[in-house]
XYZ file of C-alpha atoms in Angstrom:
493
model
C 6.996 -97.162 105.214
C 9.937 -98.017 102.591
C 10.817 -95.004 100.604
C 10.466 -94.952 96.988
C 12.870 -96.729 94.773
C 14.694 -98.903 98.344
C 13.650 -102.650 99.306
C 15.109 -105.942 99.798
C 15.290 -107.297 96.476
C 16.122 -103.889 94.751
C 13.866 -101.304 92.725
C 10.581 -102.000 91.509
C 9.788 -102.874 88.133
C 7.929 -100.009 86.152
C 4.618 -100.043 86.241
C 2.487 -102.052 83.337
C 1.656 -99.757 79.801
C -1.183 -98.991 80.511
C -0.868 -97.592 83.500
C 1.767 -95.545 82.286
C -0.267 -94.032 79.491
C -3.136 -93.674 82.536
C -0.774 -91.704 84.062
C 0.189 -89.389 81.057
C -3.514 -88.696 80.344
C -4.685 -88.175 84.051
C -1.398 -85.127 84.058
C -2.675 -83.971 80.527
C -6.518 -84.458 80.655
C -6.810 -81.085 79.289
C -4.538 -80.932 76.701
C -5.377 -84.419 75.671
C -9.606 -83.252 75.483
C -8.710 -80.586 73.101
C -6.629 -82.550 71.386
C -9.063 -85.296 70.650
C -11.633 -82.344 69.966
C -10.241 -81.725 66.940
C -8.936 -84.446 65.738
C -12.601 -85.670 65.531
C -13.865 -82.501 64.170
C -10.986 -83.074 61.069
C -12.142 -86.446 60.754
C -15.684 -85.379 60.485
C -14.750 -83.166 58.037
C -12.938 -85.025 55.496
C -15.327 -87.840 55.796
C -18.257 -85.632 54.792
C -15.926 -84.110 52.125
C -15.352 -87.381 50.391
C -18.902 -88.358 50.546
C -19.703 -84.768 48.557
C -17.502 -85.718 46.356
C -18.648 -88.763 46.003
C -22.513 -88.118 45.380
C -21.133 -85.352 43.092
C -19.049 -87.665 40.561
C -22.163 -89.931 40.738
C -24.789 -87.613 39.836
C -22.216 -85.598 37.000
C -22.320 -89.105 35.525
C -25.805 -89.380 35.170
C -25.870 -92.126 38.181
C -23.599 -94.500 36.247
C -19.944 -95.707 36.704
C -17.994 -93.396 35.087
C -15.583 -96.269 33.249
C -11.790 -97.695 34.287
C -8.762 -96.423 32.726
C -7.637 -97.949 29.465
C -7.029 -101.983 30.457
C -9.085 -102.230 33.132
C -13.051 -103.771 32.918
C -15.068 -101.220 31.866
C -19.084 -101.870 32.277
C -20.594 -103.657 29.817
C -24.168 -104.637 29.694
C -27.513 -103.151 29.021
C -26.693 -102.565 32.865
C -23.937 -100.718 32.615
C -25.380 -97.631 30.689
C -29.111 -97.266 30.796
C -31.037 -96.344 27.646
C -31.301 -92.245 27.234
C -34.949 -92.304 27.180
C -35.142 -93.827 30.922
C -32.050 -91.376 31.968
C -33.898 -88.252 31.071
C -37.265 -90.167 32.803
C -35.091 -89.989 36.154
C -33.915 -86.913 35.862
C -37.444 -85.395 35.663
C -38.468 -87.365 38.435
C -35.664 -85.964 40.205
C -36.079 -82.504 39.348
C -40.055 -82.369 39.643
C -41.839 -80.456 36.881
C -40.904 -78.765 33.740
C -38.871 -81.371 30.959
C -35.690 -81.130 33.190
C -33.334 -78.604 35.291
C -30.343 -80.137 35.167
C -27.920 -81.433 32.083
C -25.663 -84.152 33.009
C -21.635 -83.000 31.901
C -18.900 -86.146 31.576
C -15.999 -85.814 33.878
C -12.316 -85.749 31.754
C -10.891 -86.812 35.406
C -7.091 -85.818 33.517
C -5.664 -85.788 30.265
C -5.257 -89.100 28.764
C -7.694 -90.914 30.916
C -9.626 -93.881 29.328
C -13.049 -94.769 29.677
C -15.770 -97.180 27.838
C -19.199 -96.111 26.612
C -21.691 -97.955 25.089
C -22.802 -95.987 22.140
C -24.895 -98.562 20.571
C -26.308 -101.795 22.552
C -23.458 -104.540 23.107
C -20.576 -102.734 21.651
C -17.413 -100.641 23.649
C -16.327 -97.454 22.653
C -12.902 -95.567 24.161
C -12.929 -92.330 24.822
C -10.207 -90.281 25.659
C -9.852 -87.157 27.281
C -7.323 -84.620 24.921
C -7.610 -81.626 27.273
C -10.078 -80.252 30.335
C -9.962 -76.607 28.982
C -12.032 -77.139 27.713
C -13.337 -80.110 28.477
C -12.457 -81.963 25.402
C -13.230 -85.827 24.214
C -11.548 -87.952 21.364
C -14.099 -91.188 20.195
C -12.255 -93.224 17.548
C -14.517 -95.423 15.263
C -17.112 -93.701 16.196
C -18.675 -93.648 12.328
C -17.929 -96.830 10.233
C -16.172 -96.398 6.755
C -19.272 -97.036 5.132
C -21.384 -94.050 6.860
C -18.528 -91.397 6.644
C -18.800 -92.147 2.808
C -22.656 -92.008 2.875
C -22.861 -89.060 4.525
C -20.829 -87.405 2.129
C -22.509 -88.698 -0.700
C -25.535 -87.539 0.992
C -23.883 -83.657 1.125
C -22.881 -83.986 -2.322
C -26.696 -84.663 -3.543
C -28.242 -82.132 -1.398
C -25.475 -79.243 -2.889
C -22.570 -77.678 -0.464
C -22.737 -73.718 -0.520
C -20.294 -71.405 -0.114
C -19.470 -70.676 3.820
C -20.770 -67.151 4.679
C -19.494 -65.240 7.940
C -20.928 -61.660 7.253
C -22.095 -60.079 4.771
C -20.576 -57.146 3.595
C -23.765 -54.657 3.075
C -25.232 -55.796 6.101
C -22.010 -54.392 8.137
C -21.439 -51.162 6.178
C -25.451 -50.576 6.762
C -25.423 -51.344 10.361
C -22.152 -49.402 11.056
C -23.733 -46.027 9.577
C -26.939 -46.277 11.514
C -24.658 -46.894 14.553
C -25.025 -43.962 16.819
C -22.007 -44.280 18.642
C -19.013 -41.832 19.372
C -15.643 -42.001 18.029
C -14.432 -42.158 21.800
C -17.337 -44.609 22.413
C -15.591 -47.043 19.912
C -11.923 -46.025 20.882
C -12.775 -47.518 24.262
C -14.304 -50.530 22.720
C -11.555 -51.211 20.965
C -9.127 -50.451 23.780
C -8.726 -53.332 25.160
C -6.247 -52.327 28.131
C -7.779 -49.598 28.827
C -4.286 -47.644 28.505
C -5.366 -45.009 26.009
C -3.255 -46.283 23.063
C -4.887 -48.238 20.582
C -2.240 -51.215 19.467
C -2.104 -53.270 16.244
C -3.066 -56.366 17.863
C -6.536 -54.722 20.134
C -7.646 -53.869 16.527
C -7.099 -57.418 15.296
C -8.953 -59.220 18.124
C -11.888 -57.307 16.320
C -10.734 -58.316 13.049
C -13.207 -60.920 11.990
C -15.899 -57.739 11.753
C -16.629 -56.293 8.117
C -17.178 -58.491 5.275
C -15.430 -61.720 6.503
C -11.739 -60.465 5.650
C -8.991 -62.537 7.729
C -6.878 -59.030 8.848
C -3.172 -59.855 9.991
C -0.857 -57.430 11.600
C 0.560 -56.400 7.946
C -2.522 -55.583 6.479
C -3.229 -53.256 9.639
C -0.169 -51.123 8.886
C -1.080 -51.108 4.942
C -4.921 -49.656 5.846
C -3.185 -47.032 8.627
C -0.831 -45.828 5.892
C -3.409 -46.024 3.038
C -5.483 -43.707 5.364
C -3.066 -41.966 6.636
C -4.187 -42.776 10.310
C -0.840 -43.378 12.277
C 1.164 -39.835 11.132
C 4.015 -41.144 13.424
C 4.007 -44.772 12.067
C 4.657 -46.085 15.468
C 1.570 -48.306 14.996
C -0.302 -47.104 18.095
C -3.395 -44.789 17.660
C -3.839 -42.249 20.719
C -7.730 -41.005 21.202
C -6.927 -37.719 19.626
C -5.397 -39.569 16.189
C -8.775 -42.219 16.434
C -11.242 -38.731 16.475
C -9.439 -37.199 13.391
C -10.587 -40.332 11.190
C -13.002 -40.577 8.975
C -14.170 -44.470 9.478
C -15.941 -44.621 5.892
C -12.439 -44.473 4.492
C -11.696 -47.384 6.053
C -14.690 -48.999 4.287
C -13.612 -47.553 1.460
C -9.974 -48.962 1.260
C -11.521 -52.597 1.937
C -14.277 -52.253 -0.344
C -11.362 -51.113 -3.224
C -9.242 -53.985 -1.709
C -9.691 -57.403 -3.956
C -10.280 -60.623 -1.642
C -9.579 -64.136 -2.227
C -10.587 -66.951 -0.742
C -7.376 -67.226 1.120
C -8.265 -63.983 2.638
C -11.643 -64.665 4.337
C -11.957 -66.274 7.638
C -13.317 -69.105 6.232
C -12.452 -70.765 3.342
C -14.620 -74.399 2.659
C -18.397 -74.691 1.432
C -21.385 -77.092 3.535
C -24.974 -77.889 3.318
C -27.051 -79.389 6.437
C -28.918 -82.589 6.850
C -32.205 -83.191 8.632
C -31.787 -85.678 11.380
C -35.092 -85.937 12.772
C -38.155 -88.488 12.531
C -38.422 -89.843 9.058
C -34.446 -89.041 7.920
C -31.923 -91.527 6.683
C -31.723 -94.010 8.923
C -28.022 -93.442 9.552
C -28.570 -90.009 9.877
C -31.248 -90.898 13.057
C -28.387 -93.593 14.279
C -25.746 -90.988 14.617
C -28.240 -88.709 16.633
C -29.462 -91.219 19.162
C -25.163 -92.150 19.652
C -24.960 -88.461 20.079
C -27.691 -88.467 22.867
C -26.064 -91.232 24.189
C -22.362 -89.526 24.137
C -23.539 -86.867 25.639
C -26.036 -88.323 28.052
C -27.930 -84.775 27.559
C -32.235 -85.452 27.398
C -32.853 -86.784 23.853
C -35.687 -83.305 23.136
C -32.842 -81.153 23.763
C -30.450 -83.131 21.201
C -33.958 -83.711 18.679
C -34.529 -80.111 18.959
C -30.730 -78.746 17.764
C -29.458 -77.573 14.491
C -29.553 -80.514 12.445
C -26.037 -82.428 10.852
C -23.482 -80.022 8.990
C -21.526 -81.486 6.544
C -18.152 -79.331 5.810
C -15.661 -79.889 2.438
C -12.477 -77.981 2.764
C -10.438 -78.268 -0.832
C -6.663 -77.946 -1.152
C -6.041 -74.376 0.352
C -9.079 -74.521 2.408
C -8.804 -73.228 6.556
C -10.866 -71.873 9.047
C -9.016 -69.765 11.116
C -9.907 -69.761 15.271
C -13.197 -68.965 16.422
C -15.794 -69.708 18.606
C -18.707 -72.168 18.193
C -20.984 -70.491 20.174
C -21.308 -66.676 21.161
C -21.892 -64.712 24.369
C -24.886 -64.066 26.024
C -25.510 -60.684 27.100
C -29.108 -58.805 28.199
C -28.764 -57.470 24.897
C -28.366 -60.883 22.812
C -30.787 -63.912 22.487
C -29.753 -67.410 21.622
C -31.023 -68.178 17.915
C -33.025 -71.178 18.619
C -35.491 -69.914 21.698
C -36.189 -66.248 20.601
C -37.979 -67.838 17.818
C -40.904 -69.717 20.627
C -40.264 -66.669 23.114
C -40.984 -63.986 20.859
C -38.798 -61.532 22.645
C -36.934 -58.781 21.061
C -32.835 -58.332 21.395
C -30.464 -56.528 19.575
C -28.214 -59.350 18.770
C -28.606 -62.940 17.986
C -25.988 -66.132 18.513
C -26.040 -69.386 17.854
C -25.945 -70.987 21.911
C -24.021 -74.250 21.236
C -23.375 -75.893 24.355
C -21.693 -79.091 22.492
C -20.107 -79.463 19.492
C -19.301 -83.473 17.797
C -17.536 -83.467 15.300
C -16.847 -85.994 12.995
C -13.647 -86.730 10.759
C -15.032 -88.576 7.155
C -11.916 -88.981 5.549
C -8.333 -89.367 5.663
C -6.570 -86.144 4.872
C -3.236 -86.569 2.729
C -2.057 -83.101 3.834
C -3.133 -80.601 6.937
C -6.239 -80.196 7.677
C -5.978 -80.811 11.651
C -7.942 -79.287 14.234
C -6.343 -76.604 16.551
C -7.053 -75.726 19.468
C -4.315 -73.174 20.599
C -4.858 -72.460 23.911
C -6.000 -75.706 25.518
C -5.414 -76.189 28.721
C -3.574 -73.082 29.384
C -2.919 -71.560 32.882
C -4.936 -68.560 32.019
C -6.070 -66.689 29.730
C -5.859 -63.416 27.978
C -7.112 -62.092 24.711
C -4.491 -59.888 23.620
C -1.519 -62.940 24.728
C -3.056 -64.989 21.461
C -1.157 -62.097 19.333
C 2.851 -61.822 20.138
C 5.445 -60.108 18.372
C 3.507 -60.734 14.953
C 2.490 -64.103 15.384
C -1.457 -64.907 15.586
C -2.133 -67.800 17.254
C -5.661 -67.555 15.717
C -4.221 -67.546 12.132
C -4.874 -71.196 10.873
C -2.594 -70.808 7.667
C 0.436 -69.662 9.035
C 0.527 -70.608 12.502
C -1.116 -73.756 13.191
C 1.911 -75.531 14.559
C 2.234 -73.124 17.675
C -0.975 -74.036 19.110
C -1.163 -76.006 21.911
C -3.228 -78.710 21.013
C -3.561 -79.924 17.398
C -5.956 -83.094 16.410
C -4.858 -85.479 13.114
C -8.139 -86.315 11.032
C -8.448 -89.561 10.958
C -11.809 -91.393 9.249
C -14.656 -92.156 11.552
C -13.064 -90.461 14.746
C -15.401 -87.990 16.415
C -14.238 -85.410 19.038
C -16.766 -83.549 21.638
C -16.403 -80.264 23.935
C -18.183 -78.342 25.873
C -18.226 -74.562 24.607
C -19.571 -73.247 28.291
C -18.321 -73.935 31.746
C -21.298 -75.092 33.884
C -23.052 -72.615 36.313
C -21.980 -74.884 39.001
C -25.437 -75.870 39.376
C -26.300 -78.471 36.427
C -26.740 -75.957 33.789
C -25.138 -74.162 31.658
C -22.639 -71.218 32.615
C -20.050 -68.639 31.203
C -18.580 -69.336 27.539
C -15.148 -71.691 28.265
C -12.742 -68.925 26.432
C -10.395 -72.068 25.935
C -12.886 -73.606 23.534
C -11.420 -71.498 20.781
C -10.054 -73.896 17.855
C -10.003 -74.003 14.284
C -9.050 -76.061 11.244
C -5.441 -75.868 9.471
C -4.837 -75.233 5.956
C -5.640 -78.382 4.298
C -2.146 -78.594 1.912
C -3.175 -81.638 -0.227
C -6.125 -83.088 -0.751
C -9.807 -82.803 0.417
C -10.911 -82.753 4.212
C -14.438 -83.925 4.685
C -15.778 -83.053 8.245
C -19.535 -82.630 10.399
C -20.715 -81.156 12.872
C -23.510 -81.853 15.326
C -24.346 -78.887 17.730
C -26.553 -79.231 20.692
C -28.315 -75.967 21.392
C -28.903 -75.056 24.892
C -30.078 -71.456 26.200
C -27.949 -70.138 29.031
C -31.163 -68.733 30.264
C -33.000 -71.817 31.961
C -36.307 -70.358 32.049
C -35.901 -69.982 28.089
C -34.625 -72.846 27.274
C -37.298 -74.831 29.282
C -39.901 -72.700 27.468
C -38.775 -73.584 24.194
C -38.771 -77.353 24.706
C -42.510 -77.172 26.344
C -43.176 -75.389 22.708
C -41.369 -77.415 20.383
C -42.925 -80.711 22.356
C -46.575 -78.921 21.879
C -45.979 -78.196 18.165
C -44.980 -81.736 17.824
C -48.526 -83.167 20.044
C -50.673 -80.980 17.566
C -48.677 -82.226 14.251
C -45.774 -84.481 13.302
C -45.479 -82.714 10.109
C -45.901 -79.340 11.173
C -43.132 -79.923 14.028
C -40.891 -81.226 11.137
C -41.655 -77.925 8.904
C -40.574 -75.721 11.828
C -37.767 -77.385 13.226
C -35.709 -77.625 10.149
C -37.178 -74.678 7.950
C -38.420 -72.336 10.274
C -35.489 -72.722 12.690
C -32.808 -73.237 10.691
C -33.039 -72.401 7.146
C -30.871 -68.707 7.812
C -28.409 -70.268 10.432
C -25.165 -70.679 7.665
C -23.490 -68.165 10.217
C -21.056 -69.970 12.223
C -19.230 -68.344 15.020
């Protein structure tokens, strides 16, 4: 027997590839068996992840595409984009009984991504996504010339009002027949929680009282006028807060004279009925909103109808919310009045706002929204050294995010997060915006608002109500929806 590596003609040639790599794995058939183990087990992994993701971008989008970036084919078609009315049909086939369970929300994918949408048969809309906190949408030509001047002409014949935020005997009533402590409201208004009551924890409750816009000088003015910071260091400790007597407080504002550059808001509106029998423009706009928002067409029929805003020379709204908490001890506006339940508070539950730019404005007027898309966020951050972010006539050009009117453009948010499970969820904090002192000119805006109650089992009730009033009578369902539900809404948060 030759040994290994001697012969005649030399050494042997190595053995073939394969039987090298034969070799490896019989030495490593362990380590190779593990290996493989969970390399599979990865694999599985990401593949099911992907398909998740998949079925989840599908379903978000209502079962549809979800549109190509700006230059690429986006769908076209009666194909493309089915009709709302057989969207909501498959959606309550999906979800079994009741009207629905689950509201379809677009996907903003990232900041400046394009997409089409057919908002009327055979005709391409762009959208554009401006932010995703919140989740925010930017639709030029959305209105034509000729229906941003109708609907104003419209406003004009029905009458604008002045814009209310609260009335002033209303707050001094409720705040004497609040039985609450001193220390109870101390801690309310102690944000922190440090025991020192700052200038700027007192102004994120500012927009309380009789609609007064309070900024950090007029703070100091009312402490001194009061004589509620003895050290004038600005900060109240508990002990300085129980030594006040909070009618004089009432008492300097009520003595105080207020302008209309003062108040929170500043502009004057009116509202127009949108439902069966209205202009037909007014009905066009509504079915492009239900097919915008892809939401089911009773829960668009049954919101607060079209508010049509004028802001003169000098007009602003200064930051706010569209839509208020819900708490156990508040009810959304729209379904306490089918539910007949009893809370302490009311709010308007806006899960959308649209709104729509009429005009051209020669001076200001844009729409802020100062935190969007911020990392986080924190109350107290919006006021720094002075400077409000929230103040809309002085500091509009530190927001983040500021939007140019420009005639027949609509933009679209969500106000709430979702719930994670197709329906709606906490209030989206970044949502805060407001409109800029208009310098020159007139600003001419509207708003649609879809109302949807956080509280499913609500909501669902309320739409099972409003479809049974409308079964029984077509009139009488167009007698409660605008004048029952909405004649005292003219509070906007």
């Amino acid at each position: 027997m030759e040994s290994e590596g001697s012969g005649e003609h030399g050494p042997e040639p190595p053995p073939p590839m394969r039987d090298r790599l034969a070799g490896i794995q019989k030495g490593n058939s362990v380590c190779s068996r593990s290996y493989f183990v969970v390399v599979m087990v990865f694999v599985h992994v990401y593949i099911l992840n992907v398909i998740a993701l998949l079925l989840y971008v599908y379903y978000s989008n209502g079962g549809q595409n979800g549109g190509d970036t700006a230059g690429g084919p986006g769908p076209t078609g009666p194909s493309a984009t089915p009709a709302p009315e057989h969207r909501a049909q498959q959606l309550r086939q999906q979800d079994g009984p009741g009207p629905y369970s689950y509201l379809p929300r677009l996907e903003g994918i990232k900041v400046g991504y394009k997409q089409k949408i057919e908002l009327v048969n055979n005709k391409m809309h762009d959208m554009k996504t401006l932010s995703l906190k919140p989740l925010l949408f930017e639709i030029p030509n959305f209105l034509s010339e000729k229906e941003c001047k109708l609907l104003i002409h419209l406003a004009q014949l029905k009458g604008l009002q002045a814009s209310q935020i609260l009335p002033v005997d209303g707050y001094k009533e409720a705040m004497e027949n609040l039985e609450i402590s001193k220390a109870d409201i101390f801690n309310l208004l102690d944000h922190n929680q440090d025991g020192q009551l700052q200038i700027k924890e007192v102004l994120t409750h500012s927009r309380l009282g009789n609609g007064r816009w309070m900024t950090p000088e007029n703070i100091r003015e009312m402490y001194t006028a009061v004589k509620a910071d003895p050290d004038g260091n600005g900060v109240l400790s508990l002990e300085e807060f129980k030594k006040l007597n909070l009618r004089d407080f009432h008492k300097y504002l009520g003595n105080r004279e207020i302008t209309l550059n003062d108040l929170v808001r500043n502009s004057q509106h009116t509202w127009l009925y949108q439902g069966e029998g209205a202009h037909q423009v007014l009905r066009s706009i509504r079915q492009r909103v239900i097919r915008l928002t892809r939401l089911p067409p009773d829960v668009v029929e049954n919101s607060e109808p079209l508010q049509v805003v004028r802001y003169n020379a000098g007009g602003h709204y200064h930051a706010h919310m569209d839509s208020g908490p819900v708490f156990p001890e508040t009810a959304c506006a729209h379904t306490k009045l089918t539910t007949n339940e009893s809370a302490a508070f009311e709010t308007s539950c806006r899960y959308v706002t649209v709104l729509f730019y009429l005009n051209n404005v020669t001076g200001g007027g844009e729409t802020t929204f100062p935190i969007a898309d911020n990392r986080t966020y924190e109350e107290l951050s919006l006021i720094q050294n002075d400077i409000d972010l929230r103040d809309t006539r002085k500091h509009c050009d530190k927001g983040n995010l500021r939007i140019k009117p420009r005639q027949g453009t609509a933009v679209f948010w969500y106000n709430y997060l979702s719930d994670g499970k197709g329906w709606v969820g906490d209030l989206d904090e970044f949502a805060l915006h407001g409109g800029c002192l208009v310098t020159e000119g007139t600003k001419w805006i509207a708003n649609n608002w879809i109302n949807v109650d956080p509280n499913k089992a609500r909501q669902l009730w309320f739409q099972q109500e409003m479809a049974r009033y409308a079964k029984d009578d077509q009139e009488s369902q167009k007698e409660w929806t605008v004048d029952k539900s909405y004649k005292d809404i003219h509070v906007d948060l």
